[in-house]
């Protein structure tokens, strides 16, 4: 994918820096990062679920951090100390450290996380503040008496 130059837009827009940064980072591949695999699901009108396959990791080895519209999930395996040194002939179960970042939309917050059967489930919920939601404005009609009073004031 080609790199897009947003610099001409900086001259005529104000406050969209974060949007351009996100678009620019999405255009660049993450080094073909495929580990760990994940799913993103919409579970309701304002709820989402991110499921990450973290087989072999425990709750203590996974950190989830949400900060300024970005969700960062990291995992680092603690070295196991075994009294008996076994020789590994083949290692097919990945236990390498990982870091996954997700860009979150405005007002999307992490509502919970759980680890079950090697899958990390992160629940997200969009909660728009009341002052940002659309509101209805009541339309009232003026009575004939009030309309005449307004006309009388205008002619004086």
PDB file of C-alpha atoms in Angstrom:
ATOM      1  CA  UNK A   1       0.000   0.000   0.000  1.00  0.00           C
ATOM      2  CA  UNK A   2       1.277   3.461  -0.841  1.00  0.00           C
ATOM      3  CA  UNK A   3       1.971   6.186   1.698  1.00  0.00           C
ATOM      4  CA  UNK A   4      -0.532   9.057   1.598  1.00  0.00           C
ATOM      5  CA  UNK A   5       0.728  12.573   2.277  1.00  0.00           C
ATOM      6  CA  UNK A   6      -1.765  14.465   4.468  1.00  0.00           C
ATOM      7  CA  UNK A   7       0.320  17.649   4.729  1.00  0.00           C
ATOM      8  CA  UNK A   8      -1.905  19.696   2.335  1.00  0.00           C
ATOM      9  CA  UNK A   9      -4.881  18.949   4.604  1.00  0.00           C
ATOM     10  CA  UNK A  10      -3.045  20.293   7.660  1.00  0.00           C
ATOM     11  CA  UNK A  11      -3.205  23.781   6.095  1.00  0.00           C
ATOM     12  CA  UNK A  12      -6.998  23.869   5.931  1.00  0.00           C
ATOM     13  CA  UNK A  13      -8.141  21.749   8.878  1.00  0.00           C
ATOM     14  CA  UNK A  14      -7.927  22.182  12.618  1.00  0.00           C
ATOM     15  CA  UNK A  15      -8.086  19.405  15.202  1.00  0.00           C
ATOM     16  CA  UNK A  16      -7.895  16.438  12.824  1.00  0.00           C
ATOM     17  CA  UNK A  17      -4.253  15.560  13.613  1.00  0.00           C
ATOM     18  CA  UNK A  18      -5.241  12.380  15.475  1.00  0.00           C
ATOM     19  CA  UNK A  19      -7.375  11.199  12.558  1.00  0.00           C
ATOM     20  CA  UNK A  20      -4.517  11.687  10.091  1.00  0.00           C
ATOM     21  CA  UNK A  21      -2.116   9.876  12.423  1.00  0.00           C
ATOM     22  CA  UNK A  22      -4.495   6.925  12.701  1.00  0.00           C
ATOM     23  CA  UNK A  23      -5.005   6.763   8.925  1.00  0.00           C
ATOM     24  CA  UNK A  24      -1.265   6.939   8.379  1.00  0.00           C
ATOM     25  CA  UNK A  25      -0.558   4.139  10.885  1.00  0.00           C
ATOM     26  CA  UNK A  26      -3.274   1.914   9.396  1.00  0.00           C
ATOM     27  CA  UNK A  27      -1.711   2.239   5.959  1.00  0.00           C
ATOM     28  CA  UNK A  28       1.611   0.877   7.200  1.00  0.00           C
ATOM     29  CA  UNK A  29       1.806  -2.870   7.730  1.00  0.00           C
ATOM     30  CA  UNK A  30       2.789  -4.015  11.208  1.00  0.00           C
ATOM     31  CA  UNK A  31       5.663  -6.076   9.871  1.00  0.00           C
ATOM     32  CA  UNK A  32       3.195  -8.768   8.835  1.00  0.00           C
ATOM     33  CA  UNK A  33       2.417  -9.381  12.500  1.00  0.00           C
ATOM     34  CA  UNK A  34       0.132 -12.379  12.807  1.00  0.00           C
ATOM     35  CA  UNK A  35       0.754 -13.453  16.404  1.00  0.00           C
ATOM     36  CA  UNK A  36      -1.411 -13.808  18.348  1.00  0.00           C
ATOM     37  CA  UNK A  37      -4.461 -14.210  16.122  1.00  0.00           C
ATOM     38  CA  UNK A  38      -7.597 -12.303  17.111  1.00  0.00           C
ATOM     39  CA  UNK A  39     -11.255 -11.672  16.217  1.00  0.00           C
ATOM     40  CA  UNK A  40     -13.278  -8.481  16.553  1.00  0.00           C
ATOM     41  CA  UNK A  41     -17.043  -8.939  16.853  1.00  0.00           C
ATOM     42  CA  UNK A  42     -19.976  -6.581  17.181  1.00  0.00           C
ATOM     43  CA  UNK A  43     -22.199  -8.099  19.861  1.00  0.00           C
ATOM     44  CA  UNK A  44     -24.817  -5.351  20.034  1.00  0.00           C
ATOM     45  CA  UNK A  45     -25.605  -1.861  18.856  1.00  0.00           C
ATOM     46  CA  UNK A  46     -22.971  -0.333  21.166  1.00  0.00           C
ATOM     47  CA  UNK A  47     -20.992  -3.370  22.349  1.00  0.00           C
ATOM     48  CA  UNK A  48     -17.990  -5.152  20.881  1.00  0.00           C
ATOM     49  CA  UNK A  49     -15.841  -8.160  21.748  1.00  0.00           C
ATOM     50  CA  UNK A  50     -12.165  -8.675  20.941  1.00  0.00           C
ATOM     51  CA  UNK A  51     -11.037 -12.297  21.284  1.00  0.00           C
ATOM     52  CA  UNK A  52      -7.302 -13.010  21.265  1.00  0.00           C
ATOM     53  CA  UNK A  53      -5.807 -16.524  21.192  1.00  0.00           C
ATOM     54  CA  UNK A  54      -3.268 -16.553  24.041  1.00  0.00           C
ATOM     55  CA  UNK A  55      -2.813 -20.271  24.639  1.00  0.00           C
ATOM     56  CA  UNK A  56      -0.228 -20.986  27.312  1.00  0.00           C
ATOM     57  CA  UNK A  57      -0.444 -17.558  28.966  1.00  0.00           C
ATOM     58  CA  UNK A  58      -1.916 -17.068  32.438  1.00  0.00           C
ATOM     59  CA  UNK A  59      -3.764 -14.033  33.822  1.00  0.00           C
ATOM     60  CA  UNK A  60      -0.543 -12.843  35.493  1.00  0.00           C
ATOM     61  CA  UNK A  61       1.360 -12.829  32.197  1.00  0.00           C
ATOM     62  CA  UNK A  62      -1.121 -10.627  30.282  1.00  0.00           C
ATOM     63  CA  UNK A  63      -1.499  -6.870  30.680  1.00  0.00           C
ATOM     64  CA  UNK A  64      -4.326  -4.802  29.187  1.00  0.00           C
ATOM     65  CA  UNK A  65      -3.976  -1.036  29.045  1.00  0.00           C
ATOM     66  CA  UNK A  66      -6.488   1.455  27.640  1.00  0.00           C
ATOM     67  CA  UNK A  67      -5.274   5.010  27.132  1.00  0.00           C
ATOM     68  CA  UNK A  68      -6.568   7.789  24.845  1.00  0.00           C
ATOM     69  CA  UNK A  69      -8.514   5.781  22.312  1.00  0.00           C
ATOM     70  CA  UNK A  70      -5.916   3.042  22.166  1.00  0.00           C
ATOM     71  CA  UNK A  71      -6.061  -0.432  23.646  1.00  0.00           C
ATOM     72  CA  UNK A  72      -2.755  -2.212  24.191  1.00  0.00           C
ATOM     73  CA  UNK A  73      -2.579  -5.912  25.057  1.00  0.00           C
ATOM     74  CA  UNK A  74       0.813  -7.351  25.971  1.00  0.00           C
ATOM     75  CA  UNK A  75       1.865 -10.793  27.033  1.00  0.00           C
ATOM     76  CA  UNK A  76       5.164 -11.930  28.407  1.00  0.00           C
ATOM     77  CA  UNK A  77       5.853 -15.484  29.452  1.00  0.00           C
ATOM     78  CA  UNK A  78       7.518 -15.949  32.816  1.00  0.00           C
ATOM     79  CA  UNK A  79      10.404 -18.381  32.592  1.00  0.00           C
ATOM     80  CA  UNK A  80       9.453 -21.694  34.150  1.00  0.00           C
ATOM     81  CA  UNK A  81      11.882 -23.188  36.601  1.00  0.00           C
ATOM     82  CA  UNK A  82      11.801 -26.934  36.489  1.00  0.00           C
ATOM     83  CA  UNK A  83      13.955 -29.108  38.674  1.00  0.00           C
ATOM     84  CA  UNK A  84      14.291 -31.606  35.919  1.00  0.00           C
ATOM     85  CA  UNK A  85      15.777 -30.211  32.716  1.00  0.00           C
ATOM     86  CA  UNK A  86      13.934 -31.818  29.824  1.00  0.00           C
ATOM     87  CA  UNK A  87      15.298 -31.611  26.335  1.00  0.00           C
ATOM     88  CA  UNK A  88      12.777 -30.076  23.952  1.00  0.00           C
ATOM     89  CA  UNK A  89      12.851 -31.868  20.613  1.00  0.00           C
ATOM     90  CA  UNK A  90      10.236 -29.679  18.925  1.00  0.00           C
ATOM     91  CA  UNK A  91       8.598 -26.453  20.108  1.00  0.00           C
ATOM     92  CA  UNK A  92       5.319 -25.858  18.289  1.00  0.00           C
ATOM     93  CA  UNK A  93       3.538 -23.998  21.089  1.00  0.00           C
ATOM     94  CA  UNK A  94       4.535 -20.368  20.852  1.00  0.00           C
ATOM     95  CA  UNK A  95       5.451 -18.738  24.113  1.00  0.00           C
ATOM     96  CA  UNK A  96       7.048 -15.588  22.786  1.00  0.00           C
ATOM     97  CA  UNK A  97       6.149 -12.154  24.061  1.00  0.00           C
ATOM     98  CA  UNK A  98       3.589 -10.177  22.095  1.00  0.00           C
ATOM     99  CA  UNK A  99       2.008  -6.762  21.867  1.00  0.00           C
ATOM    100  CA  UNK A 100      -1.244  -5.948  20.051  1.00  0.00           C
ATOM    101  CA  UNK A 101      -2.640  -2.431  19.673  1.00  0.00           C
ATOM    102  CA  UNK A 102      -6.193  -1.512  18.732  1.00  0.00           C
ATOM    103  CA  UNK A 103      -7.422   1.985  17.917  1.00  0.00           C
ATOM    104  CA  UNK A 104     -10.733   2.693  19.640  1.00  0.00           C
ATOM    105  CA  UNK A 105     -13.373   5.140  18.476  1.00  0.00           C
ATOM    106  CA  UNK A 106     -14.417   8.054  20.672  1.00  0.00           C
ATOM    107  CA  UNK A 107     -16.405   7.073  23.760  1.00  0.00           C
ATOM    108  CA  UNK A 108     -15.504   3.346  23.455  1.00  0.00           C
ATOM    109  CA  UNK A 109     -14.349   2.003  26.816  1.00  0.00           C
ATOM    110  CA  UNK A 110     -13.196  -1.408  28.043  1.00  0.00           C
ATOM    111  CA  UNK A 111     -15.957  -2.861  30.198  1.00  0.00           C
ATOM    112  CA  UNK A 112     -14.282  -6.143  31.151  1.00  0.00           C
ATOM    113  CA  UNK A 113     -11.832  -8.895  30.279  1.00  0.00           C
ATOM    114  CA  UNK A 114     -11.718 -12.624  30.921  1.00  0.00           C
ATOM    115  CA  UNK A 115      -9.437 -15.528  30.073  1.00  0.00           C
ATOM    116  CA  UNK A 116     -11.054 -18.860  29.294  1.00  0.00           C
ATOM    117  CA  UNK A 117      -9.701 -21.912  27.469  1.00  0.00           C
ATOM    118  CA  UNK A 118      -6.701 -20.013  26.096  1.00  0.00           C
ATOM    119  CA  UNK A 119      -8.840 -17.189  24.696  1.00  0.00           C
ATOM    120  CA  UNK A 120      -8.689 -13.666  26.093  1.00  0.00           C
ATOM    121  CA  UNK A 121     -12.070 -11.927  25.747  1.00  0.00           C
ATOM    122  CA  UNK A 122     -12.073  -8.120  26.008  1.00  0.00           C
ATOM    123  CA  UNK A 123     -15.500  -6.522  26.180  1.00  0.00           C
ATOM    124  CA  UNK A 124     -15.926  -2.988  24.847  1.00  0.00           C
ATOM    125  CA  UNK A 125     -18.863  -0.634  25.161  1.00  0.00           C
ATOM    126  CA  UNK A 126     -19.599   2.691  23.498  1.00  0.00           C
ATOM    127  CA  UNK A 127     -21.157   5.097  25.978  1.00  0.00           C
ATOM    128  CA  UNK A 128     -21.941   8.462  24.452  1.00  0.00           C
ATOM    129  CA  UNK A 129     -22.320  11.200  27.094  1.00  0.00           C
ATOM    130  CA  UNK A 130     -25.802  12.694  27.442  1.00  0.00           C
ATOM    131  CA  UNK A 131     -24.648  16.129  26.251  1.00  0.00           C
ATOM    132  CA  UNK A 132     -23.378  14.537  22.993  1.00  0.00           C
ATOM    133  CA  UNK A 133     -26.580  12.627  22.231  1.00  0.00           C
ATOM    134  CA  UNK A 134     -29.216  14.170  19.955  1.00  0.00           C
ATOM    135  CA  UNK A 135     -32.057  15.810  21.848  1.00  0.00           C
ATOM    136  CA  UNK A 136     -35.540  16.855  20.840  1.00  0.00           C
ATOM    137  CA  UNK A 137     -36.556  20.492  21.008  1.00  0.00           C
ATOM    138  CA  UNK A 138     -40.216  21.098  21.770  1.00  0.00           C
ATOM    139  CA  UNK A 139     -41.979  23.415  19.341  1.00  0.00           C
ATOM    140  CA  UNK A 140     -44.615  25.621  20.911  1.00  0.00           C
ATOM    141  CA  UNK A 141     -47.067  27.881  19.169  1.00  0.00           C
ATOM    142  CA  UNK A 142     -47.837  31.396  20.317  1.00  0.00           C
ATOM    143  CA  UNK A 143     -51.411  32.117  21.263  1.00  0.00           C
ATOM    144  CA  UNK A 144     -53.241  34.911  19.405  1.00  0.00           C
ATOM    145  CA  UNK A 145     -52.976  37.189  22.439  1.00  0.00           C
ATOM    146  CA  UNK A 146     -49.162  36.763  22.678  1.00  0.00           C
ATOM    147  CA  UNK A 147     -48.789  37.345  18.923  1.00  0.00           C
ATOM    148  CA  UNK A 148     -50.731  40.645  19.173  1.00  0.00           C
ATOM    149  CA  UNK A 149     -48.532  41.781  22.077  1.00  0.00           C
ATOM    150  CA  UNK A 150     -45.409  41.123  20.013  1.00  0.00           C
ATOM    151  CA  UNK A 151     -46.855  43.089  17.057  1.00  0.00           C
ATOM    152  CA  UNK A 152     -47.817  45.985  19.342  1.00  0.00           C
ATOM    153  CA  UNK A 153     -44.275  46.214  20.743  1.00  0.00           C
ATOM    154  CA  UNK A 154     -42.799  46.173  17.254  1.00  0.00           C
ATOM    155  CA  UNK A 155     -44.934  49.132  16.050  1.00  0.00           C
ATOM    156  CA  UNK A 156     -44.108  51.410  19.007  1.00  0.00           C
TER     157      UNK A 156
END
